[in-house]
């Protein structure tokens, strides 16, 4: 559980060096001085704001969501009308410092992309960018398996290196391999542990990604991950109330099918997915070669 002022204090500390490097400083109300957190209020929203020669950065908490707003130096809009660049859940009663670290990373990357100061270490793989919550909720994009994996390791930090290794090994994220080898065990352990807060956090993620996910992502959640519940149907009943109606209905069908005598082949494929095959390079035609193309 997090206090709002404590969460903002951690955010400020995590961004301190980056903000100083790029000339941003916190805006303090007249009655507030460091080391107090300069939380401002507008209606139900609480926020902090940075200002600098490059523009403005506002981080706002409202209704269990944390939003990042960015404006460049030429943007003359009011602070209340700044463009939202990122939006993420922040449930103070269930989130902890590990969850905040994931949010820090997402906000930092968005900040760097916006202000054009992105840096990568030589020889280090730049991980693919997941679909943002804002893009998914507005319908601009749907959540893909990469985003599920990225958000999953935000909750289960112990698998972050395995997530990166998967991408480095194949040049893309092989979601089935990652979840069958690592993720599914963590999901089952969470369900069996019967910790209501941890279960709620897990299914908040799965429900959100399922609702706005691609068909492939929905299949990954309902079949590859939660389909494992067919082995212990009582676990499905235990967590059914945490699932959205649409997810629960799909998983129920999957569990029933995998528990039936007709599903032997499907169970084998779930346990041993097809081996990865890199995309084939297109062969140049002799005509194209002759034309120098």
Coordinates of C-alpha atoms in Angstrom, one line a residue:
X1 CA 0.0 0.0 0.0
X2 CA 1.3 3.5 -0.9
X3 CA 0.5 6.9 0.4
X4 CA 0.0 9.4 -2.4
X5 CA 2.6 11.9 -1.1
X6 CA 5.1 9.0 -0.7
X7 CA 4.5 7.8 -4.2
X8 CA 5.0 11.2 -5.6
X9 CA 8.2 11.6 -3.5
X10 CA 9.6 8.4 -5.1
X11 CA 8.6 9.7 -8.6
X12 CA 10.5 12.9 -7.9
X13 CA 13.6 11.1 -6.7
X14 CA 13.6 8.7 -9.6
X15 CA 13.3 11.5 -12.2
X16 CA 15.6 14.0 -10.4
X17 CA 18.8 13.4 -12.3
X18 CA 17.0 13.2 -15.7
X19 CA 15.1 16.4 -15.1
X20 CA 18.3 18.3 -14.0
X21 CA 20.2 17.1 -17.0
X22 CA 17.6 18.6 -19.3
X23 CA 17.0 21.8 -17.4
X24 CA 13.6 21.0 -15.8
X25 CA 12.9 22.1 -12.2
X26 CA 9.9 21.5 -10.0
X27 CA 7.3 24.2 -9.6
X28 CA 6.7 24.9 -5.9
X29 CA 3.6 26.7 -4.6
X30 CA 4.3 29.7 -2.4
X31 CA 3.5 27.8 0.8
X32 CA 5.6 24.7 0.0
X33 CA 9.4 24.4 0.2
X34 CA 11.7 21.4 -0.3
X35 CA 11.9 18.7 0.9
X36 CA 8.1 18.8 1.0
X37 CA 6.3 17.3 -2.0
X38 CA 4.9 20.2 -4.1
X39 CA 1.5 18.5 -4.8
X40 CA -1.0 20.8 -6.4
X41 CA -4.7 20.2 -6.7
X42 CA -7.3 20.8 -9.3
X43 CA -10.7 19.2 -8.6
X44 CA -10.1 15.6 -7.7
X45 CA -6.7 15.6 -9.3
X46 CA -3.3 16.0 -7.6
X47 CA -0.3 16.8 -9.6
X48 CA 3.3 18.0 -9.8
X49 CA 4.7 20.1 -12.6
X50 CA 8.2 20.7 -14.0
X51 CA 9.2 23.7 -16.1
X52 CA 12.3 24.4 -18.2
X53 CA 13.5 25.9 -21.4
X54 CA 12.4 22.8 -23.3
X55 CA 8.9 23.0 -22.1
X56 CA 6.7 21.5 -19.3
X57 CA 6.2 18.1 -17.7
X58 CA 3.2 17.4 -15.5
X59 CA 2.5 14.2 -13.6
X60 CA -1.1 13.9 -12.4
X61 CA -2.9 11.4 -10.2
X62 CA -6.7 11.0 -10.4
X63 CA -9.1 8.1 -9.9
X64 CA -6.4 5.5 -9.5
X65 CA -4.6 6.5 -12.6
X66 CA -1.3 8.3 -13.1
X67 CA -0.9 10.4 -16.2
X68 CA 2.1 12.0 -17.8
X69 CA 1.5 15.3 -19.7
X70 CA 4.2 16.9 -21.9
X71 CA 4.4 20.2 -23.7
X72 CA 7.3 21.6 -25.6
X73 CA 8.6 25.2 -25.4
X74 CA 6.4 26.4 -28.3
X75 CA 3.2 25.0 -26.7
X76 CA 1.2 27.9 -25.2
X77 CA -1.6 25.8 -23.8
X78 CA -2.6 26.1 -20.2
X79 CA -1.2 23.6 -17.7
X80 CA -4.7 22.0 -17.6
X81 CA -4.8 21.6 -21.3
X82 CA -1.4 19.9 -21.9
X83 CA -1.2 16.8 -24.1
X84 CA -1.4 13.5 -22.2
X85 CA 1.5 11.3 -23.4
X86 CA 1.1 8.3 -21.1
X87 CA -1.5 6.9 -18.7
X88 CA -1.1 4.0 -16.3
X89 CA -2.9 2.5 -13.3
X90 CA -1.8 3.4 -9.9
X91 CA -3.9 1.6 -7.3
X92 CA -2.5 2.9 -4.0
X93 CA -4.1 0.2 -1.9
X94 CA -2.5 -2.7 -3.9
X95 CA 0.6 -1.2 -5.6
X96 CA 4.1 -1.1 -4.1
X97 CA 7.5 0.3 -4.9
X98 CA 8.2 -2.4 -7.5
X99 CA 5.1 -1.3 -9.5
X100 CA 6.3 2.3 -9.3
X101 CA 9.6 1.3 -10.9
X102 CA 7.8 0.0 -13.9
X103 CA 5.9 3.3 -14.1
X104 CA 9.2 5.2 -13.8
X105 CA 10.6 3.3 -16.8
X106 CA 7.6 3.9 -18.9
X107 CA 7.4 7.7 -18.1
X108 CA 11.2 8.1 -18.6
X109 CA 11.0 6.5 -22.1
X110 CA 8.1 8.6 -23.1
X111 CA 9.8 11.8 -21.8
X112 CA 13.0 11.0 -23.8
X113 CA 11.1 10.2 -27.0
X114 CA 9.1 13.4 -26.8
X115 CA 12.0 15.7 -26.1
X116 CA 14.4 13.9 -28.5
X117 CA 17.0 12.9 -26.0
X118 CA 16.8 9.1 -26.3
X119 CA 20.1 7.4 -25.5
X120 CA 21.1 3.8 -25.8
X121 CA 24.3 2.1 -24.7
X122 CA 26.5 0.8 -27.4
X123 CA 26.0 -2.8 -28.1
X124 CA 22.9 -3.1 -25.9
X125 CA 19.6 -4.2 -27.3
X126 CA 16.9 -1.6 -27.5
X127 CA 13.7 -3.4 -26.5
X128 CA 10.7 -3.1 -28.7
X129 CA 8.2 -0.5 -27.5
X130 CA 4.9 -1.8 -26.0
X131 CA 1.5 -0.4 -26.8
X132 CA 0.7 2.4 -24.5
X133 CA -2.5 2.4 -22.4
X134 CA -3.6 5.6 -24.1
X135 CA -3.3 4.1 -27.6
X136 CA -5.2 1.0 -26.6
X137 CA -8.0 2.8 -24.8
X138 CA -8.5 5.3 -27.7
X139 CA -8.6 2.4 -30.2
X140 CA -5.6 3.6 -32.0
X141 CA -3.8 0.3 -31.4
X142 CA -4.6 -3.0 -29.7
X143 CA -2.4 -4.7 -27.0
X144 CA 0.0 -7.2 -28.5
X145 CA 1.7 -10.1 -26.8
X146 CA 4.9 -8.0 -26.3
X147 CA 2.9 -5.5 -24.3
X148 CA 1.4 -8.3 -22.1
X149 CA 4.9 -9.6 -21.5
X150 CA 6.2 -6.1 -20.7
X151 CA 3.4 -5.3 -18.3
X152 CA 3.6 -8.8 -16.8
X153 CA 7.3 -8.4 -15.8
X154 CA 6.3 -5.1 -14.3
X155 CA 4.4 -7.1 -11.7
X156 CA 6.8 -10.1 -11.6
X157 CA 10.1 -8.3 -11.6
X158 CA 12.0 -11.5 -11.1
X159 CA 11.3 -12.4 -14.7
X160 CA 12.6 -9.2 -16.3
X161 CA 15.9 -10.7 -17.4
X162 CA 14.1 -13.7 -18.8
X163 CA 11.8 -11.4 -20.8
X164 CA 14.9 -9.5 -22.2
X165 CA 16.7 -12.8 -22.9
X166 CA 13.7 -14.0 -24.9
X167 CA 13.8 -11.0 -27.1
X168 CA 17.6 -11.0 -27.5
X169 CA 17.5 -14.7 -28.4
X170 CA 14.9 -14.5 -31.2
X171 CA 15.0 -10.8 -32.2
X172 CA 11.3 -10.6 -31.2
X173 CA 9.2 -11.6 -28.2
X174 CA 8.1 -15.3 -28.3
X175 CA 5.3 -15.0 -25.8
X176 CA 4.2 -18.7 -25.7
X177 CA 7.7 -19.8 -24.9
X178 CA 8.1 -17.1 -22.2
X179 CA 4.8 -17.9 -20.4
X180 CA 5.1 -21.7 -20.7
X181 CA 8.6 -21.6 -19.3
X182 CA 8.2 -18.8 -16.7
X183 CA 5.0 -16.8 -16.6
X184 CA 2.4 -19.6 -16.1
X185 CA 4.2 -20.9 -13.0
X186 CA 4.0 -17.4 -11.5
X187 CA 0.3 -17.1 -12.3
X188 CA -0.5 -20.4 -10.8
X189 CA 1.6 -19.6 -7.7
X190 CA -0.3 -16.4 -7.2
X191 CA -3.7 -18.1 -7.5
X192 CA -2.7 -20.9 -5.2
X193 CA -1.2 -18.5 -2.7
X194 CA -4.7 -17.0 -2.4
X195 CA -3.5 -13.5 -1.6
X196 CA -6.4 -11.4 -2.5
X197 CA -4.4 -8.3 -3.3
X198 CA -1.9 -10.1 -5.5
X199 CA -4.7 -11.9 -7.3
X200 CA -6.5 -8.7 -7.9
X201 CA -3.4 -7.0 -9.3
X202 CA -2.8 -9.9 -11.7
X203 CA -6.3 -10.0 -13.0
X204 CA -6.6 -6.2 -13.3
X205 CA -3.7 -6.6 -15.8
X206 CA -5.1 -9.7 -17.6
X207 CA -8.6 -8.2 -17.8
X208 CA -7.3 -4.9 -19.3
X209 CA -5.0 -6.5 -21.8
X210 CA -7.7 -9.1 -22.8
X211 CA -10.4 -6.4 -23.3
X212 CA -8.2 -4.3 -25.7
X213 CA -5.9 -7.0 -27.0
X214 CA -5.5 -8.5 -30.5
X215 CA -6.9 -12.0 -31.2
X216 CA -3.4 -13.4 -30.7
X217 CA -3.1 -11.7 -27.3
X218 CA -6.6 -12.8 -26.2
X219 CA -5.7 -16.4 -27.1
X220 CA -2.4 -16.1 -25.2
X221 CA -4.3 -15.1 -22.0
X222 CA -7.3 -17.4 -22.3
X223 CA -5.6 -20.5 -23.6
X224 CA -1.8 -20.5 -23.0
X225 CA -1.9 -18.9 -19.6
X226 CA -5.3 -19.4 -18.0
X227 CA -6.0 -22.6 -19.9
X228 CA -3.6 -24.3 -17.4
X229 CA -6.4 -24.1 -14.9
X230 CA -7.9 -27.2 -16.5
X231 CA -5.6 -29.3 -14.4
X232 CA -7.2 -27.9 -11.2
X233 CA -10.7 -26.6 -12.1
X234 CA -11.2 -25.5 -8.5
X235 CA -8.6 -22.8 -9.0
X236 CA -10.7 -21.4 -11.9
X237 CA -13.7 -21.2 -9.6
X238 CA -11.5 -19.5 -7.0
X239 CA -10.5 -16.6 -9.2
X240 CA -13.5 -16.4 -11.5
X241 CA -14.9 -13.4 -9.6
X242 CA -11.7 -11.5 -10.4
X243 CA -12.2 -12.0 -14.2
X244 CA -14.2 -9.8 -16.4
X245 CA -17.4 -11.5 -17.7
X246 CA -16.0 -11.9 -21.2
X247 CA -12.7 -13.3 -20.0
X248 CA -14.4 -15.7 -17.5
X249 CA -16.8 -17.0 -20.2
X250 CA -13.9 -17.7 -22.6
X251 CA -11.7 -19.3 -20.0
X252 CA -14.6 -21.5 -18.8
X253 CA -15.0 -22.9 -22.3
X254 CA -11.3 -23.5 -22.6
X255 CA -11.1 -25.3 -19.3
X256 CA -14.0 -27.5 -20.2
X257 CA -12.6 -28.4 -23.5
X258 CA -9.1 -29.1 -22.2
X259 CA -10.6 -31.3 -19.5
X260 CA -12.5 -33.4 -22.1
X261 CA -11.3 -36.5 -23.8
X262 CA -11.1 -34.7 -27.2
X263 CA -8.3 -32.3 -26.2
X264 CA -5.2 -34.6 -26.1
X265 CA -3.7 -32.9 -29.1
X266 CA -4.4 -29.4 -27.8
X267 CA -2.8 -30.2 -24.4
X268 CA 0.3 -31.5 -26.1
X269 CA 0.6 -28.3 -28.2
X270 CA 0.1 -26.2 -25.1
X271 CA 2.9 -28.0 -23.3
X272 CA 5.2 -28.1 -26.4
X273 CA 4.5 -25.2 -28.7
X274 CA 6.0 -25.3 -32.3
X275 CA 9.7 -24.5 -32.5
X276 CA 10.6 -21.0 -33.5
X277 CA 11.3 -20.6 -37.2
X278 CA 12.9 -17.3 -38.3
X279 CA 11.2 -15.5 -41.2
X280 CA 12.6 -16.6 -44.5
X281 CA 14.4 -13.9 -46.5
X282 CA 12.8 -13.3 -49.9
X283 CA 14.9 -14.5 -52.8
X284 CA 15.8 -12.0 -55.4
X285 CA 14.5 -12.8 -58.8
X286 CA 17.0 -13.0 -61.7
X287 CA 15.0 -10.2 -63.4
X288 CA 15.4 -7.9 -60.4
X289 CA 19.1 -8.6 -60.4
X290 CA 19.4 -7.8 -64.1
X291 CA 17.7 -4.5 -63.5
X292 CA 20.0 -3.7 -60.6
X293 CA 17.2 -3.6 -58.1

